[in-house]
GROMACS .gro file of C-alpha atoms in nm:
model
  382
    1MET     CA    1  -2.419 -17.631  -8.752
    2LYS     CA    2  -2.269 -17.606  -9.102
    3ARG     CA    3  -2.465 -17.917  -9.203
    4ILE     CA    4  -2.790 -17.767  -9.074
    5ILE     CA    5  -2.725 -17.445  -9.265
    6SER     CA    6  -2.644 -17.647  -9.575
    7ILE     CA    7  -2.967 -17.847  -9.548
    8LEU     CA    8  -3.171 -17.531  -9.499
    9SER     CA    9  -3.007 -17.377  -9.803
   10ILE     CA   10  -3.089 -17.683 -10.012
   11LEU     CA   11  -3.451 -17.681  -9.894
   12SER     CA   12  -3.476 -17.312  -9.978
   13VAL     CA   13  -3.348 -17.372 -10.329
   14ILE     CA   14  -3.590 -17.664 -10.376
   15SER     CA   15  -3.879 -17.450 -10.253
   16VAL     CA   16  -3.801 -17.166 -10.494
   17ALA     CA   17  -3.758 -17.413 -10.779
   18ALA     CA   18  -4.089 -17.581 -10.696
   19GLN     CA   19  -4.269 -17.250 -10.710
   20ALA     CA   20  -4.135 -17.195 -11.061
   21GLN     CA   21  -4.212 -17.548 -11.182
   22LYS     CA   22  -4.532 -17.620 -11.370
   23ARG     CA   23  -4.678 -17.956 -11.470
   24GLU     CA   24  -4.832 -18.004 -11.811
   25LYS     CA   25  -5.154 -18.126 -11.650
   26TYR     CA   26  -5.326 -17.950 -11.361
   27GLU     CA   27  -5.665 -17.925 -11.190
   28PHE     CA   28  -5.663 -17.579 -11.031
   29MET     CA   29  -5.604 -17.232 -11.172
   30ARG     CA   30  -5.666 -16.875 -11.053
   31GLY     CA   31  -5.754 -17.015 -10.712
   32LEU     CA   32  -6.044 -17.225 -10.846
   33PRO     CA   33  -6.091 -17.582 -10.971
   34VAL     CA   34  -6.092 -17.598 -11.352
   35TYR     CA   35  -6.442 -17.746 -11.331
   36ALA     CA   36  -6.576 -17.440 -11.144
   37ASP     CA   37  -6.836 -17.366 -11.412
   38SER     CA   38  -6.972 -17.721 -11.382
   39LEU     CA   39  -6.996 -17.677 -11.005
   40ILE     CA   40  -7.189 -17.354 -11.055
   41ALA     CA   41  -7.426 -17.523 -11.300
   42ASP     CA   42  -7.509 -17.783 -11.036
   43LEU     CA   43  -7.606 -17.523 -10.773
   44THR     CA   44  -7.987 -17.526 -10.769
   45TYR     CA   45  -8.049 -17.369 -10.425
   46PRO     CA   46  -8.337 -17.600 -10.328
   47LEU     CA   47  -8.407 -17.417 -10.002
   48ALA     CA   48  -8.440 -17.069 -10.153
   49TRP     CA   49  -8.773 -16.889 -10.118
   50GLY     CA   50  -8.960 -16.980 -10.435
   51ASN     CA   51  -8.763 -17.303 -10.482
   52SER     CA   52  -8.843 -17.484 -10.159
   53GLY     CA   53  -9.211 -17.544 -10.224
   54MET     CA   54  -9.302 -17.376  -9.895
   55THR     CA   55  -9.580 -17.121  -9.915
   56ASP     CA   56  -9.575 -16.987  -9.560
   57PHE     CA   57  -9.296 -16.729  -9.541
   58ASN     CA   58  -9.247 -16.749  -9.165
   59GLU     CA   59  -9.220 -17.127  -9.187
   60TRP     CA   60  -8.969 -17.094  -9.470
   61ARG     CA   61  -8.759 -16.842  -9.282
   62LYS     CA   62  -8.750 -17.064  -8.973
   63THR     CA   63  -8.641 -17.364  -9.180
   64ALA     CA   64  -8.389 -17.171  -9.387
   65ARG     CA   65  -8.239 -17.004  -9.080
   66GLN     CA   66  -8.190 -17.342  -8.918
   67LYS     CA   67  -8.008 -17.465  -9.229
   68VAL     CA   68  -7.775 -17.164  -9.209
   69PHE     CA   69  -7.707 -17.231  -8.841
   70ASP     CA   70  -7.644 -17.599  -8.921
   71CYS     CA   71  -7.382 -17.496  -9.177
   72MET     CA   72  -7.229 -17.258  -8.923
   73LEU     CA   73  -7.131 -17.565  -8.720
   74THR     CA   74  -7.100 -17.561  -8.341
   75PRO     CA   75  -7.164 -17.218  -8.183
   76PRO     CA   76  -6.940 -17.076  -7.912
   77PRO     CA   77  -7.087 -17.160  -7.570
   78PRO     CA   78  -7.241 -16.857  -7.398
   79ALA     CA   79  -7.089 -16.723  -7.079
   80SER     CA   80  -7.252 -16.880  -6.776
   81ASP     CA   81  -7.274 -16.551  -6.582
   82GLY     CA   82  -7.397 -16.321  -6.855
   83TYR     CA   83  -7.186 -16.072  -7.047
   84ASP     CA   84  -6.965 -15.961  -6.756
   85VAL     CA   85  -6.885 -15.620  -6.902
   86LYS     CA   86  -6.580 -15.421  -6.786
   87VAL     CA   87  -6.535 -15.054  -6.870
   88LEU     CA   88  -6.165 -14.997  -6.937
   89PHE     CA   89  -6.169 -14.631  -7.034
   90GLU     CA   90  -6.412 -14.347  -7.098
   91GLU     CA   91  -6.375 -14.005  -7.256
   92GLN     CA   92  -6.610 -13.722  -7.344
   93ARG     CA   93  -6.638 -13.626  -7.707
   94LYS     CA   94  -6.841 -13.354  -7.872
   95GLY     CA   95  -7.201 -13.460  -7.809
   96TYR     CA   96  -7.134 -13.814  -7.689
   97LYS     CA   97  -6.926 -14.031  -7.457
   98ALA     CA   98  -6.684 -14.294  -7.587
   99ARG     CA   99  -6.611 -14.609  -7.388
  100LYS     CA  100  -6.375 -14.895  -7.436
  101ILE     CA  101  -6.516 -15.212  -7.285
  102VAL     CA  102  -6.437 -15.580  -7.265
  103ILE     CA  103  -6.741 -15.801  -7.296
  104ARG     CA  104  -6.761 -16.176  -7.242
  105LEU     CA  105  -6.949 -16.303  -7.545
  106SER     CA  106  -6.858 -16.667  -7.480
  107ARG     CA  107  -6.725 -16.896  -7.211
  108TYR     CA  108  -6.415 -16.921  -7.433
  109TYR     CA  109  -6.322 -16.555  -7.475
  110GLU     CA  110  -6.372 -16.187  -7.398
  111VAL     CA  111  -6.414 -15.937  -7.679
  112PRO     CA  112  -6.281 -15.578  -7.685
  113ALA     CA  113  -6.535 -15.325  -7.811
  114TYR     CA  114  -6.611 -14.955  -7.833
  115VAL     CA  115  -6.945 -14.801  -7.732
  116LEU     CA  116  -7.053 -14.446  -7.811
  117ILE     CA  117  -7.341 -14.296  -7.609
  118PRO     CA  118  -7.504 -13.962  -7.703
  119ASP     CA  119  -7.536 -13.692  -7.441
  120GLY     CA  120  -7.884 -13.637  -7.304
  121LYS     CA  121  -8.165 -13.857  -7.188
  122GLY     CA  122  -8.227 -14.188  -7.361
  123PRO     CA  123  -8.319 -14.443  -7.450
  124PHE     CA  124  -8.168 -14.386  -7.795
  125PRO     CA  125  -8.182 -14.579  -8.120
  126ALA     CA  126  -7.868 -14.787  -8.167
  127VAL     CA  127  -7.650 -14.919  -8.448
  128ASN     CA  128  -7.405 -15.208  -8.449
  129VAL     CA  129  -7.133 -15.082  -8.685
  130LEU     CA  130  -6.941 -15.377  -8.829
  131HIS     CA  131  -6.586 -15.320  -8.946
  132ASP     CA  132  -6.438 -15.419  -9.281
  133HIS     CA  133  -6.177 -15.674  -9.390
  134GLY     CA  134  -5.944 -15.487  -9.626
  135ALA     CA  135  -5.676 -15.757  -9.588
  136HIS     CA  136  -5.568 -15.537  -9.297
  137LEU     CA  137  -5.595 -15.712  -8.963
  138PHE     CA  138  -5.399 -15.486  -8.727
  139ILE     CA  139  -5.709 -15.287  -8.633
  140GLY     CA  140  -6.080 -15.379  -8.625
  141LYS     CA  141  -6.323 -15.162  -8.428
  142GLU     CA  142  -6.078 -14.874  -8.472
  143LYS     CA  143  -6.160 -14.871  -8.844
  144VAL     CA  144  -6.508 -14.736  -8.776
  145ILE     CA  145  -6.475 -14.560  -8.439
  146ARG     CA  146  -6.197 -14.313  -8.363
  147PRO     CA  147  -5.956 -14.483  -8.117
  148LEU     CA  148  -5.978 -14.370  -7.758
  149ALA     CA  149  -5.687 -14.191  -7.592
  150CYS     CA  150  -5.596 -14.506  -7.401
  151GLU     CA  151  -5.479 -14.679  -7.719
  152ASP     CA  152  -5.119 -14.716  -7.827
  153SER     CA  153  -4.995 -14.447  -8.065
  154THR     CA  154  -4.938 -14.705  -8.340
  155VAL     CA  155  -5.306 -14.805  -8.323
  156ILE     CA  156  -5.417 -14.442  -8.340
  157LYS     CA  157  -5.188 -14.368  -8.634
  158ASP     CA  158  -5.299 -14.680  -8.819
  159ALA     CA  159  -5.666 -14.591  -8.774
  160GLU     CA  160  -5.605 -14.237  -8.898
  161GLN     CA  161  -5.446 -14.379  -9.209
  162TRP     CA  162  -5.721 -14.637  -9.263
  163VAL     CA  163  -6.008 -14.389  -9.228
  164VAL     CA  164  -5.885 -14.221  -9.547
  165GLY     CA  165  -6.080 -14.501  -9.718
  166TYR     CA  166  -6.390 -14.358  -9.548
  167GLU     CA  167  -6.295 -14.010  -9.675
  168GLY     CA  168  -6.158 -13.918  -9.334
  169GLN     CA  169  -6.476 -13.977  -9.136
  170PHE     CA  170  -6.518 -14.246  -8.874
  171PHE     CA  171  -6.854 -14.403  -8.959
  172GLY     CA  172  -6.947 -14.482  -8.597
  173ASP     CA  173  -6.863 -14.136  -8.463
  174TYR     CA  174  -7.069 -13.982  -8.743
  175LEU     CA  175  -7.376 -14.182  -8.632
  176ALA     CA  176  -7.316 -14.103  -8.264
  177GLN     CA  177  -7.305 -13.732  -8.344
  178HIS     CA  178  -7.657 -13.771  -8.483
  179GLY     CA  179  -7.803 -13.934  -8.173
  180TYR     CA  180  -7.733 -14.307  -8.205
  181VAL     CA  181  -7.574 -14.537  -7.952
  182VAL     CA  182  -7.300 -14.710  -8.149
  183PHE     CA  183  -7.140 -15.046  -8.076
  184SER     CA  184  -6.842 -15.194  -8.259
  185ALA     CA  185  -6.635 -15.498  -8.163
  186ASP     CA  186  -6.327 -15.666  -8.305
  187ALA     CA  187  -6.409 -15.966  -8.522
  188PRO     CA  188  -6.200 -16.282  -8.466
  189MET     CA  189  -5.853 -16.230  -8.623
  190TRP     CA  190  -5.875 -15.849  -8.618
  191GLY     CA  191  -5.738 -15.591  -8.375
  192GLU     CA  192  -5.703 -15.722  -8.022
  193ARG     CA  193  -5.834 -16.061  -8.130
  194GLY     CA  194  -5.549 -16.117  -8.372
  195GLN     CA  195  -5.237 -16.333  -8.377
  196LYS     CA  196  -4.954 -16.320  -8.126
  197GLU     CA  197  -4.715 -16.326  -8.421
  198GLY     CA  198  -4.875 -16.016  -8.571
  199PRO     CA  199  -5.142 -15.950  -8.836
  200LEU     CA  200  -5.025 -16.207  -9.091
  201ARG     CA  201  -5.286 -16.223  -9.368
  202ASP     CA  202  -5.134 -16.539  -9.517
  203LYS     CA  203  -5.204 -16.729  -9.193
  204TYR     CA  204  -5.577 -16.652  -9.198
  205ASP     CA  205  -5.676 -16.951  -9.411
  206MET     CA  206  -5.449 -17.185  -9.214
  207ILE     CA  207  -5.607 -17.079  -8.886
  208ALA     CA  208  -5.957 -17.114  -9.034
  209GLY     CA  209  -5.870 -17.465  -9.149
  210ASN     CA  210  -5.728 -17.555  -8.809
  211MET     CA  211  -6.044 -17.431  -8.637
  212MET     CA  212  -6.248 -17.663  -8.857
  213MET     CA  213  -6.050 -17.948  -8.703
  214TYR     CA  214  -6.226 -17.860  -8.377
  215GLY     CA  215  -6.564 -17.879  -8.551
  216ILE     CA  216  -6.610 -17.501  -8.559
  217ASP     CA  217  -6.602 -17.237  -8.832
  218LEU     CA  218  -6.405 -16.911  -8.804
  219SER     CA  219  -6.641 -16.710  -9.024
  220ALA     CA  220  -6.939 -16.844  -8.830
  221TYR     CA  221  -6.781 -16.735  -8.503
  222MET     CA  222  -6.774 -16.381  -8.643
  223THR     CA  223  -7.147 -16.402  -8.715
  224TYR     CA  224  -7.228 -16.565  -8.383
  225ASP     CA  225  -7.041 -16.282  -8.209
  226ASP     CA  226  -7.227 -16.020  -8.413
  227ILE     CA  227  -7.555 -16.173  -8.295
  228ALA     CA  228  -7.439 -16.187  -7.932
  229GLY     CA  229  -7.301 -15.831  -7.948
  230THR     CA  230  -7.638 -15.710  -8.072
  231GLU     CA  231  -7.811 -15.889  -7.784
  232PHE     CA  232  -7.580 -15.706  -7.544
  233LEU     CA  233  -7.658 -15.378  -7.719
  234SER     CA  234  -8.032 -15.439  -7.675
  235GLN     CA  235  -7.985 -15.476  -7.300
  236MET     CA  236  -7.801 -15.148  -7.247
  237PRO     CA  237  -8.020 -14.908  -7.042
  238GLU     CA  238  -7.935 -14.626  -7.286
  239VAL     CA  239  -8.075 -14.822  -7.583
  240ASP     CA  240  -8.430 -14.850  -7.714
  241SER     CA  241  -8.431 -15.224  -7.787
  242LYS     CA  242  -8.702 -15.181  -8.053
  243ARG     CA  243  -8.486 -14.942  -8.257
  244ILE     CA  244  -8.163 -15.125  -8.337
  245GLY     CA  245  -7.994 -15.128  -8.675
  246CYS     CA  246  -7.667 -15.247  -8.820
  247THR     CA  247  -7.439 -15.134  -9.098
  248GLY     CA  248  -7.096 -15.189  -9.246
  249TRP     CA  249  -6.884 -15.164  -9.558
  250SER     CA  250  -6.716 -15.449  -9.749
  251MET     CA  251  -6.691 -15.743  -9.507
  252GLY     CA  252  -6.886 -15.521  -9.270
  253GLY     CA  253  -7.157 -15.506  -9.536
  254TYR     CA  254  -7.163 -15.885  -9.552
  255ARG     CA  255  -7.186 -15.896  -9.173
  256ALA     CA  256  -7.471 -15.642  -9.180
  257TRP     CA  257  -7.707 -15.838  -9.405
  258MET     CA  258  -7.610 -16.167  -9.241
  259LEU     CA  259  -7.689 -16.023  -8.898
  260SER     CA  260  -8.015 -15.874  -9.026
  261ALA     CA  261  -8.117 -16.214  -9.160
  262LEU     CA  262  -8.035 -16.410  -8.844
  263SER     CA  263  -8.118 -16.174  -8.557
  264ASP     CA  264  -8.470 -16.059  -8.470
  265ARG     CA  265  -8.313 -15.774  -8.271
  266ILE     CA  266  -8.228 -15.590  -8.592
  267LYS     CA  267  -8.507 -15.368  -8.723
  268ALA     CA  268  -8.316 -15.214  -9.016
  269GLY     CA  269  -7.988 -15.298  -9.187
  270ALA     CA  270  -7.766 -15.112  -9.433
  271SER     CA  271  -7.503 -15.298  -9.634
  272VAL     CA  272  -7.238 -15.117  -9.838
  273CYS     CA  273  -7.044 -15.293 -10.115
  274TRP     CA  274  -7.111 -15.659 -10.042
  275MET     CA  275  -7.377 -15.836 -10.244
  276VAL     CA  276  -7.349 -16.067 -10.543
  277THR     CA  277  -7.453 -16.408 -10.672
  278THR     CA  278  -7.220 -16.706 -10.658
  279ASP     CA  279  -7.240 -16.779 -11.033
  280GLU     CA  280  -7.096 -16.437 -11.114
  281GLN     CA  281  -6.846 -16.435 -10.829
  282MET     CA  282  -6.692 -16.780 -10.845
  283GLY     CA  283  -6.641 -16.856 -11.217
  284PHE     CA  284  -6.384 -16.768 -11.483
  285LYS     CA  285  -6.597 -16.505 -11.653
  286TYR     CA  286  -6.406 -16.216 -11.496
  287LYS     CA  287  -6.040 -16.147 -11.431
  288ARG     CA  288  -6.092 -16.142 -11.056
  289THR     CA  289  -6.250 -16.415 -10.844
  290GLU     CA  290  -6.340 -16.434 -10.475
  291ASN     CA  291  -6.038 -16.416 -10.245
  292GLY     CA  292  -6.201 -16.336  -9.912
  293GLY     CA  293  -6.229 -16.710  -9.866
  294PHE     CA  294  -6.283 -16.817  -9.510
  295ALA     CA  295  -6.403 -16.471  -9.406
  296ASN     CA  296  -6.747 -16.551  -9.551
  297CYS     CA  297  -6.756 -16.930  -9.579
  298PHE     CA  298  -7.005 -17.161  -9.410
  299PRO     CA  299  -6.943 -17.527  -9.505
  300GLY     CA  300  -7.196 -17.659  -9.754
  301LEU     CA  301  -7.431 -17.359  -9.746
  302ARG     CA  302  -7.410 -17.291 -10.120
  303ARG     CA  303  -7.570 -17.629 -10.183
  304TRP     CA  304  -7.885 -17.488 -10.025
  305LEU     CA  305  -7.889 -17.109 -10.048
  306ASP     CA  306  -7.708 -16.832 -10.233
  307TYR     CA  307  -7.609 -16.498 -10.076
  308PRO     CA  308  -7.929 -16.309 -10.172
  309HIS     CA  309  -8.142 -16.601 -10.051
  310VAL     CA  310  -7.982 -16.576  -9.706
  311ALA     CA  311  -8.019 -16.197  -9.706
  312SER     CA  312  -8.388 -16.246  -9.796
  313MET     CA  313  -8.447 -16.393  -9.451
  314ALA     CA  314  -8.440 -16.031  -9.334
  315CYS     CA  315  -8.768 -15.970  -9.520
  316PRO     CA  316  -8.989 -15.777  -9.447
  317LYS     CA  317  -8.744 -15.559  -9.253
  318ALA     CA  318  -8.620 -15.230  -9.391
  319MET     CA  319  -8.292 -15.298  -9.576
  320LEU     CA  320  -8.060 -15.078  -9.779
  321PHE     CA  321  -7.800 -15.221 -10.018
  322ILE     CA  322  -7.549 -14.993 -10.190
  323ASN     CA  323  -7.299 -15.135 -10.438
  324GLY     CA  324  -7.051 -14.968 -10.672
  325ALA     CA  325  -7.066 -14.990 -11.050
  326GLN     CA  326  -6.686 -14.952 -11.048
  327ASP     CA  327  -6.636 -15.209 -10.771
  328LYS     CA  328  -6.403 -15.475 -10.913
  329LEU     CA  329  -6.478 -15.713 -10.626
  330PHE     CA  330  -6.844 -15.759 -10.721
  331PRO     CA  331  -6.939 -15.785 -11.089
  332VAL     CA  332  -7.235 -15.563 -11.172
  333ALA     CA  333  -7.422 -15.851 -11.338
  334GLY     CA  334  -7.405 -16.048 -11.012
  335VAL     CA  335  -7.509 -15.747 -10.805
  336GLU     CA  336  -7.811 -15.675 -11.025
  337LYS     CA  337  -7.912 -16.041 -11.025
  338ALA     CA  338  -7.891 -16.051 -10.643
  339PHE     CA  339  -8.096 -15.733 -10.618
  340ARG     CA  340  -8.369 -15.885 -10.840
  341ILE     CA  341  -8.382 -16.202 -10.628
  342MET     CA  342  -8.425 -15.999 -10.310
  343HIS     CA  343  -8.687 -15.768 -10.461
  344ASP     CA  344  -8.887 -16.073 -10.573
  345THR     CA  345  -8.883 -16.195 -10.211
  346TRP     CA  346  -8.984 -15.863 -10.054
  347ALA     CA  347  -9.251 -15.814 -10.322
  348SER     CA  348  -9.395 -16.160 -10.251
  349GLN     CA  349  -9.460 -16.040  -9.895
  350GLY     CA  350  -9.604 -15.705  -9.999
  351ALA     CA  351  -9.300 -15.530  -9.853
  352ASP     CA  352  -9.097 -15.422 -10.157
  353ASP     CA  353  -9.107 -15.060 -10.038
  354ASN     CA  354  -8.891 -15.171  -9.742
  355LEU     CA  355  -8.607 -15.286  -9.968
  356GLU     CA  356  -8.384 -15.020 -10.122
  357THR     CA  357  -8.112 -15.134 -10.363
  358GLU     CA  358  -7.882 -14.880 -10.523
  359LEU     CA  359  -7.595 -14.906 -10.768
  360TRP     CA  360  -7.372 -14.601 -10.736
  361ASP     CA  361  -7.100 -14.490 -10.976
  362ILE     CA  362  -6.827 -14.556 -10.720
  363PRO     CA  363  -6.548 -14.809 -10.663
  364HIS     CA  364  -6.527 -15.031 -10.354
  365SER     CA  365  -6.562 -14.750 -10.101
  366CYS     CA  366  -6.767 -14.596  -9.821
  367GLY     CA  367  -6.726 -14.222  -9.854
  368LEU     CA  368  -6.908 -13.928  -9.700
  369LYS     CA  369  -7.211 -13.937  -9.932
  370VAL     CA  370  -7.259 -14.309  -9.871
  371GLN     CA  371  -7.244 -14.258  -9.495
  372GLN     CA  372  -7.492 -13.972  -9.525
  373ARG     CA  373  -7.727 -14.198  -9.725
  374VAL     CA  374  -7.707 -14.465  -9.454
  375LEU     CA  375  -7.782 -14.204  -9.187
  376GLU     CA  376  -8.089 -14.088  -9.380
  377PHE     CA  377  -8.203 -14.451  -9.404
  378PHE     CA  378  -8.172 -14.498  -9.029
  379LYS     CA  379  -8.349 -14.169  -8.957
  380LYS     CA  380  -8.640 -14.300  -9.162
  381HIS     CA  381  -8.657 -14.649  -9.012
  382LEU     CA  382  -8.518 -14.616  -8.657
   0.00000   0.00000   0.00000
């Protein structure tokens, strides 16, 4: 036993020393390869609208979508018997009912979700509200919908603390109060789809890498689930399937424009604080570089399409993008460049009035005024 303790002590000392050691020569710094700018210079996005040589927009979108799905690797197999929904708990709130459900989105797994249904006679317009990342994995759906009474007190307390970032207002409940059916599910790695060992952020990349060993992509599974969850939403008897939107902040904003681009069920999408171009995000020009990593990574996709090119597959749908001029995660130059790329696409289809891009004087946030702006957008388009 003493020898084991001694060996462990030696290994610990070596580990600490190794962390402090630096070689004179190196190839990586600040989380990027030193040749990052050369990599960026070689990104030509040959499949982007305007670069591909295609002149039929519908043909381009079909081809570009397929490339995205190819880069998303193998999808989760659908459940053989449909969604197999179970209602676990229901409570009445002011003007709407709140349900906790478990829905089988794949043969592999069931997904916990919340659904809010307005009082009165439907069918109602609906919104898939997609939760954020925040490097906080303990809760997911509870970030955007107030936890039901069936939840553990630690979950309820955590959600109450997290919603401060939304200026104290649960985004989903706010939409339900204004007549929308709201759906929100845990993304893989968040909430009740997390790790047995607890919400360890430093294990996220390891798990994503391990999943690639199976030929699947963790970030893609999140998107596949968002598509499947929206399909379920469209089949609810309380929902008008022709009036479905999606929204989210931060990673939820990324999920919103990705879902809008890949799902024909979405009529209108609103993305808050997640849009940029790769050249501005992934170089050494700024003090901060991308650290979301596997949360928004499809293998090889950047060799074909940049973020705004993928988002442009949503054209000619109604889309709202809000970014913050004080948002340190997304350089303003990259945001403005992405906005121009998307406007060029919508304009090429005579639909530029359907694209609203706004740069607010705010940090990375989704406060009351932002939520009100999103509600106004949905009132107009749903």
